[in-house]
Amino acid sequence: MPDYVIAPPIQAAVPVAGGGHFPVRRIYCVGRNYAEHAREMGHDPDREPPFFFTKPADALVTGGADMPYPSMTADLHHEMELVVALGSGGVEIDEAEAMRHVWGYAAGLDMTRRDLQDTAKKARRPWDMSKGFDHSAPIGDMVRAEGVVPGRIELRVNGATRQSSDVGKLIWSIPETIAYLSRLVRLEAGDLIFTGTPEGVASVQRGDLLEGVVDGVGGVRVRVA
Ligand code: MN
């Protein structure tokens, strides 16, 4: 080990169902990847190229831990998403080869300070503080990808269904997303991709219980504290 002058940061990781932990390098997120969500946000869901933003790896909330209500917002939104975990990477990955890099899947939440994001959009400023804040990425246990076809995606808040769709409705499929993203950056083992949220995003309050599920993958459960 190098002679670090302070203690090295803790490696972010996601528990794997059945045992072990998946170490996380980077978190990429796809914007507006379901047509009905693009429409509810006031956009035309034509097939414009996908766009991406990031969250820090240590924004993950795992193991069903509470998510503290973040500072500096009065409009915290849920975005229920399928998360893809890469076991290998590369640059300019062929779409036909892309699925070979997928190690696993998880259900995740791209929590968003919507008021700060709206301000940033209007001012043409970056989204980092609206998307990449502490505890902004609750995630459930990961499953191996082999044989899994993610299906229905759903989020309930305090037992009431808020989001309900199907991963089959992604505008940019998982292999298309990996291929496109790998033209922008070198993807590596340990990278996560939040693939986008379906329609039905809305505010949550302190005390709310969020329970998401992706059929074939599993769930995510988090309380806003
Ligand atoms: Mn999102």
mmCIF file of C-alpha atoms and ligand atoms in Angstrom:
data_model
loop_
_atom_site.group_PDB
_atom_site.id
_atom_site.type_symbol
_atom_site.label_atom_id
_atom_site.label_comp_id
_atom_site.label_asym_id
_atom_site.label_seq_id
_atom_site.Cartn_x
_atom_site.Cartn_y
_atom_site.Cartn_z
ATOM 1 C CA MET A 1 0.000 0.000 0.000
ATOM 2 C CA PRO A 2 1.286 3.549 -0.746
ATOM 3 C CA ASP A 3 2.319 5.636 2.230
ATOM 4 C CA TYR A 4 -0.958 7.548 2.462
ATOM 5 C CA VAL A 5 -0.699 10.611 4.663
ATOM 6 C CA ILE A 6 -4.288 10.240 5.915
ATOM 7 C CA ALA A 7 -6.442 7.122 6.240
ATOM 8 C CA PRO A 8 -7.717 6.164 2.751
ATOM 9 C CA PRO A 9 -11.468 6.653 2.126
ATOM 10 C CA ILE A 10 -13.713 3.666 2.677
ATOM 11 C CA GLN A 11 -14.505 1.683 -0.488
ATOM 12 C CA ALA A 12 -18.187 2.058 -1.423
ATOM 13 C CA ALA A 13 -19.892 -1.303 -1.978
ATOM 14 C CA VAL A 14 -23.301 -2.893 -2.489
ATOM 15 C CA PRO A 15 -24.277 -6.137 -0.692
ATOM 16 C CA VAL A 16 -24.917 -9.057 -3.033
ATOM 17 C CA ALA A 17 -27.909 -11.286 -2.344
ATOM 18 C CA GLY A 18 -26.561 -14.577 -1.041
ATOM 19 C CA GLY A 19 -23.294 -13.086 0.194
ATOM 20 C CA GLY A 20 -20.395 -10.815 -0.653
ATOM 21 C CA HIS A 21 -20.143 -7.176 -1.642
ATOM 22 C CA PHE A 22 -19.838 -5.514 -5.060
ATOM 23 C CA PRO A 23 -17.217 -2.720 -4.839
ATOM 24 C CA VAL A 24 -18.342 0.475 -6.581
ATOM 25 C CA ARG A 25 -16.071 2.688 -8.660
ATOM 26 C CA ARG A 26 -18.364 5.248 -10.324
ATOM 27 C CA ILE A 27 -22.092 5.867 -10.605
ATOM 28 C CA TYR A 28 -23.459 6.979 -13.967
ATOM 29 C CA CYS A 29 -27.108 7.941 -14.435
ATOM 30 C CA VAL A 30 -29.136 8.222 -17.640
ATOM 31 C CA GLY A 31 -31.517 11.177 -17.982
ATOM 32 C CA ARG A 32 -35.047 10.917 -19.443
ATOM 33 C CA ASN A 33 -34.970 7.298 -20.567
ATOM 34 C CA TYR A 34 -38.728 6.560 -20.427
ATOM 35 C CA ALA A 35 -41.055 8.448 -22.788
ATOM 36 C CA GLU A 36 -43.805 9.126 -20.218
ATOM 37 C CA HIS A 37 -41.276 10.542 -17.740
ATOM 38 C CA ALA A 38 -39.754 12.777 -20.434
ATOM 39 C CA ARG A 39 -43.284 14.085 -21.123
ATOM 40 C CA GLU A 40 -44.080 14.721 -17.445
ATOM 41 C CA MET A 41 -40.859 16.771 -17.229
ATOM 42 C CA GLY A 42 -41.967 18.866 -20.203
ATOM 43 C CA HIS A 43 -39.803 17.274 -22.901
ATOM 44 C CA ASP A 44 -40.481 15.601 -26.210
ATOM 45 C CA PRO A 45 -39.361 11.979 -25.921
ATOM 46 C CA ASP A 46 -37.850 11.735 -29.366
ATOM 47 C CA ARG A 47 -34.819 9.546 -29.673
ATOM 48 C CA GLU A 48 -32.256 12.263 -29.048
ATOM 49 C CA PRO A 49 -28.931 10.797 -27.935
ATOM 50 C CA PRO A 50 -28.894 9.699 -24.279
ATOM 51 C CA PHE A 51 -27.353 12.087 -21.763
ATOM 52 C CA PHE A 52 -25.629 11.272 -18.521
ATOM 53 C CA PHE A 53 -24.803 12.678 -15.122
ATOM 54 C CA THR A 54 -22.984 11.142 -12.171
ATOM 55 C CA LYS A 55 -23.228 10.625 -8.457
ATOM 56 C CA PRO A 56 -20.304 9.939 -6.131
ATOM 57 C CA ALA A 57 -19.955 6.269 -5.176
ATOM 58 C CA ASP A 58 -20.312 7.116 -1.489
ATOM 59 C CA ALA A 59 -23.806 8.546 -2.120
ATOM 60 C CA LEU A 60 -25.093 4.959 -1.949
ATOM 61 C CA VAL A 61 -27.391 3.962 0.918
ATOM 62 C CA THR A 62 -27.369 0.196 1.391
ATOM 63 C CA GLY A 63 -28.802 -2.493 3.616
ATOM 64 C CA GLY A 64 -32.160 -0.780 4.161
ATOM 65 C CA ALA A 65 -30.583 2.053 6.154
ATOM 66 C CA ASP A 66 -32.526 5.302 6.557
ATOM 67 C CA MET A 67 -31.916 8.177 4.155
ATOM 68 C CA PRO A 68 -31.668 11.509 5.993
ATOM 69 C CA TYR A 69 -33.807 14.255 4.407
ATOM 70 C CA PRO A 70 -31.172 16.389 2.659
ATOM 71 C CA SER A 71 -30.384 20.015 3.454
ATOM 72 C CA MET A 72 -31.160 22.973 1.159
ATOM 73 C CA THR A 73 -34.285 21.525 -0.459
ATOM 74 C CA ALA A 74 -38.034 21.646 0.038
ATOM 75 C CA ASP A 75 -38.804 19.322 -2.880
ATOM 76 C CA LEU A 76 -37.052 15.945 -2.580
ATOM 77 C CA HIS A 77 -38.233 13.649 -5.413
ATOM 78 C CA HIS A 78 -38.047 9.878 -5.837
ATOM 79 C CA GLU A 79 -36.911 8.343 -9.130
ATOM 80 C CA MET A 80 -37.199 4.555 -9.116
ATOM 81 C CA GLU A 81 -34.640 2.932 -11.434
ATOM 82 C CA LEU A 82 -33.051 -0.317 -12.560
ATOM 83 C CA VAL A 83 -29.329 -0.283 -11.772
ATOM 84 C CA VAL A 84 -26.832 -2.145 -13.969
ATOM 85 C CA ALA A 85 -23.502 -3.229 -12.430
ATOM 86 C CA LEU A 86 -20.469 -3.776 -14.656
ATOM 87 C CA GLY A 87 -18.029 -6.616 -13.989
ATOM 88 C CA SER A 88 -15.707 -5.449 -16.769
ATOM 89 C CA GLY A 89 -15.459 -2.462 -19.073
ATOM 90 C CA GLY A 90 -13.711 -0.840 -21.989
ATOM 91 C CA VAL A 91 -14.049 1.917 -24.548
ATOM 92 C CA GLU A 92 -16.219 1.927 -27.670
ATOM 93 C CA ILE A 93 -17.946 -1.265 -26.609
ATOM 94 C CA ASP A 94 -20.035 -2.837 -29.371
ATOM 95 C CA GLU A 95 -23.730 -2.979 -28.622
ATOM 96 C CA ALA A 96 -23.674 -6.680 -29.488
ATOM 97 C CA GLU A 97 -20.935 -7.280 -26.885
ATOM 98 C CA ALA A 98 -22.258 -4.950 -24.198
ATOM 99 C CA MET A 99 -24.217 -7.466 -22.128
ATOM 100 C CA ARG A 100 -21.051 -9.506 -21.529
ATOM 101 C CA HIS A 101 -19.877 -6.677 -19.258
ATOM 102 C CA VAL A 102 -22.979 -6.752 -17.052
ATOM 103 C CA TRP A 103 -22.244 -8.531 -13.749
ATOM 104 C CA GLY A 104 -25.470 -7.826 -11.931
ATOM 105 C CA TYR A 105 -28.589 -5.785 -11.361
ATOM 106 C CA ALA A 106 -30.135 -3.956 -8.435
ATOM 107 C CA ALA A 107 -33.159 -1.799 -7.726
ATOM 108 C CA GLY A 108 -32.187 1.776 -6.905
ATOM 109 C CA LEU A 109 -33.501 5.276 -6.271
ATOM 110 C CA ASP A 110 -32.076 8.382 -7.947
ATOM 111 C CA MET A 111 -33.161 10.820 -5.235
ATOM 112 C CA THR A 112 -33.299 14.377 -6.545
ATOM 113 C CA ARG A 113 -33.482 17.874 -5.034
ATOM 114 C CA ARG A 114 -36.009 18.887 -7.727
ATOM 115 C CA ASP A 115 -36.126 22.540 -6.699
ATOM 116 C CA LEU A 116 -32.349 22.883 -6.994
ATOM 117 C CA GLN A 117 -32.427 20.998 -10.301
ATOM 118 C CA ASP A 118 -35.113 23.343 -11.699
ATOM 119 C CA THR A 119 -33.020 26.352 -10.655
ATOM 120 C CA ALA A 120 -29.912 24.826 -12.229
ATOM 121 C CA LYS A 121 -31.745 24.086 -15.493
ATOM 122 C CA LYS A 122 -33.042 27.674 -15.735
ATOM 123 C CA ALA A 123 -29.619 29.135 -14.938
ATOM 124 C CA ARG A 124 -27.834 26.586 -17.210
ATOM 125 C CA ARG A 125 -25.765 25.469 -14.270
ATOM 126 C CA PRO A 126 -24.570 21.913 -13.406
ATOM 127 C CA TRP A 127 -26.842 19.353 -11.728
ATOM 128 C CA ASP A 128 -24.283 18.003 -9.252
ATOM 129 C CA MET A 129 -25.821 19.429 -6.096
ATOM 130 C CA SER A 130 -29.351 18.439 -7.167
ATOM 131 C CA LYS A 131 -28.389 14.855 -8.018
ATOM 132 C CA GLY A 132 -25.071 13.934 -6.400
ATOM 133 C CA PHE A 133 -25.642 14.891 -2.770
ATOM 134 C CA ASP A 134 -24.931 12.652 0.236
ATOM 135 C CA HIS A 135 -27.289 9.653 0.595
ATOM 136 C CA SER A 136 -28.846 10.393 -2.829
ATOM 137 C CA ALA A 137 -28.579 6.810 -4.096
ATOM 138 C CA PRO A 138 -30.431 4.208 -1.988
ATOM 139 C CA ILE A 139 -29.934 0.755 -3.509
ATOM 140 C CA GLY A 140 -31.119 -2.777 -2.761
ATOM 141 C CA ASP A 141 -29.060 -5.948 -2.699
ATOM 142 C CA MET A 142 -27.516 -6.889 -6.042
ATOM 143 C CA VAL A 143 -28.231 -10.077 -8.004
ATOM 144 C CA ARG A 144 -26.128 -11.789 -10.670
ATOM 145 C CA ALA A 145 -27.295 -10.878 -14.170
ATOM 146 C CA GLU A 146 -27.214 -14.383 -15.643
ATOM 147 C CA GLY A 147 -30.639 -15.494 -16.700
ATOM 148 C CA VAL A 148 -32.315 -12.329 -15.399
ATOM 149 C CA VAL A 149 -34.650 -10.307 -17.607
ATOM 150 C CA PRO A 150 -35.700 -7.232 -15.601
ATOM 151 C CA GLY A 151 -39.430 -6.638 -16.014
ATOM 152 C CA ARG A 152 -42.017 -4.578 -14.193
ATOM 153 C CA ILE A 153 -40.611 -1.631 -12.211
ATOM 154 C CA GLU A 154 -42.659 -0.195 -9.400
ATOM 155 C CA LEU A 155 -42.374 2.165 -6.441
ATOM 156 C CA ARG A 156 -44.724 2.444 -3.494
ATOM 157 C CA VAL A 157 -44.614 5.268 -0.956
ATOM 158 C CA ASN A 158 -46.276 4.426 2.367
ATOM 159 C CA GLY A 159 -47.984 1.526 0.573
ATOM 160 C CA ALA A 160 -49.464 3.602 -2.272
ATOM 161 C CA THR A 161 -48.205 2.977 -5.810
ATOM 162 C CA ARG A 162 -46.441 6.056 -7.196
ATOM 163 C CA GLN A 163 -44.491 4.660 -10.163
ATOM 164 C CA SER A 164 -45.375 1.629 -12.264
ATOM 165 C CA SER A 165 -43.865 0.715 -15.617
ATOM 166 C CA ASP A 166 -41.688 -1.885 -17.295
ATOM 167 C CA VAL A 167 -37.949 -1.910 -17.988
ATOM 168 C CA GLY A 168 -38.884 -2.974 -21.534
ATOM 169 C CA LYS A 169 -40.020 0.614 -22.099
ATOM 170 C CA LEU A 170 -36.492 2.063 -21.784
ATOM 171 C CA ILE A 171 -35.888 4.451 -24.721
ATOM 172 C CA TRP A 172 -32.199 3.465 -24.737
ATOM 173 C CA SER A 173 -31.833 -0.238 -23.906
ATOM 174 C CA ILE A 174 -29.139 -1.502 -21.546
ATOM 175 C CA PRO A 175 -26.729 -2.544 -24.349
ATOM 176 C CA GLU A 176 -27.353 0.706 -26.252
ATOM 177 C CA THR A 177 -26.677 2.705 -23.079
ATOM 178 C CA ILE A 178 -23.430 0.847 -22.325
ATOM 179 C CA ALA A 179 -22.249 1.212 -25.925
ATOM 180 C CA TYR A 180 -23.010 4.950 -26.002
ATOM 181 C CA LEU A 181 -21.535 5.698 -22.560
ATOM 182 C CA SER A 182 -18.341 3.811 -23.422
ATOM 183 C CA ARG A 183 -17.780 6.284 -26.258
ATOM 184 C CA LEU A 184 -17.731 9.118 -23.718
ATOM 185 C CA VAL A 185 -15.656 7.488 -20.952
ATOM 186 C CA ARG A 186 -13.751 4.281 -20.307
ATOM 187 C CA LEU A 187 -16.070 2.005 -18.371
ATOM 188 C CA GLU A 188 -14.517 -0.202 -15.717
ATOM 189 C CA ALA A 189 -15.408 -3.058 -13.423
ATOM 190 C CA GLY A 190 -17.270 -1.628 -10.451
ATOM 191 C CA ASP A 191 -19.201 0.998 -12.405
ATOM 192 C CA LEU A 192 -22.955 1.300 -11.821
ATOM 193 C CA ILE A 193 -25.447 2.715 -14.304
ATOM 194 C CA PHE A 194 -28.794 4.035 -13.053
ATOM 195 C CA THR A 195 -30.828 3.520 -16.225
ATOM 196 C CA GLY A 196 -33.504 6.193 -15.781
ATOM 197 C CA THR A 197 -36.904 6.501 -14.175
ATOM 198 C CA PRO A 198 -40.427 5.941 -15.485
ATOM 199 C CA GLU A 199 -43.256 8.440 -14.972
ATOM 200 C CA GLY A 200 -44.784 9.243 -11.602
ATOM 201 C CA VAL A 201 -41.921 11.089 -9.894
ATOM 202 C CA ALA A 202 -43.093 13.149 -6.931
ATOM 203 C CA SER A 203 -42.097 14.617 -3.580
ATOM 204 C CA VAL A 204 -41.421 12.658 -0.422
ATOM 205 C CA GLN A 205 -41.535 13.880 3.165
ATOM 206 C CA ARG A 206 -39.700 13.009 6.353
ATOM 207 C CA GLY A 207 -41.014 9.702 7.678
ATOM 208 C CA ASP A 208 -42.091 8.327 4.280
ATOM 209 C CA LEU A 209 -41.298 4.674 3.524
ATOM 210 C CA LEU A 210 -40.167 4.011 -0.053
ATOM 211 C CA GLU A 211 -40.425 0.439 -1.334
ATOM 212 C CA GLY A 212 -39.328 -0.233 -4.899
ATOM 213 C CA VAL A 213 -39.212 -3.448 -6.858
ATOM 214 C CA VAL A 214 -37.946 -4.588 -10.248
ATOM 215 C CA ASP A 215 -39.350 -7.977 -11.214
ATOM 216 C CA GLY A 216 -36.565 -10.520 -11.626
ATOM 217 C CA VAL A 217 -34.080 -8.310 -9.761
ATOM 218 C CA GLY A 218 -35.363 -7.509 -6.293
ATOM 219 C CA GLY A 219 -36.252 -4.517 -4.222
ATOM 220 C CA VAL A 220 -35.035 -1.401 -2.467
ATOM 221 C CA ARG A 221 -36.479 -0.187 0.805
ATOM 222 C CA VAL A 222 -35.617 3.087 2.485
ATOM 223 C CA ARG A 223 -37.207 5.423 5.005
ATOM 224 C CA VAL A 224 -36.672 9.180 4.755
ATOM 225 C CA ALA A 225 -35.554 10.212 8.221
HETATM 226 MN MN MN B 1 -32.976 9.463 -12.720
#
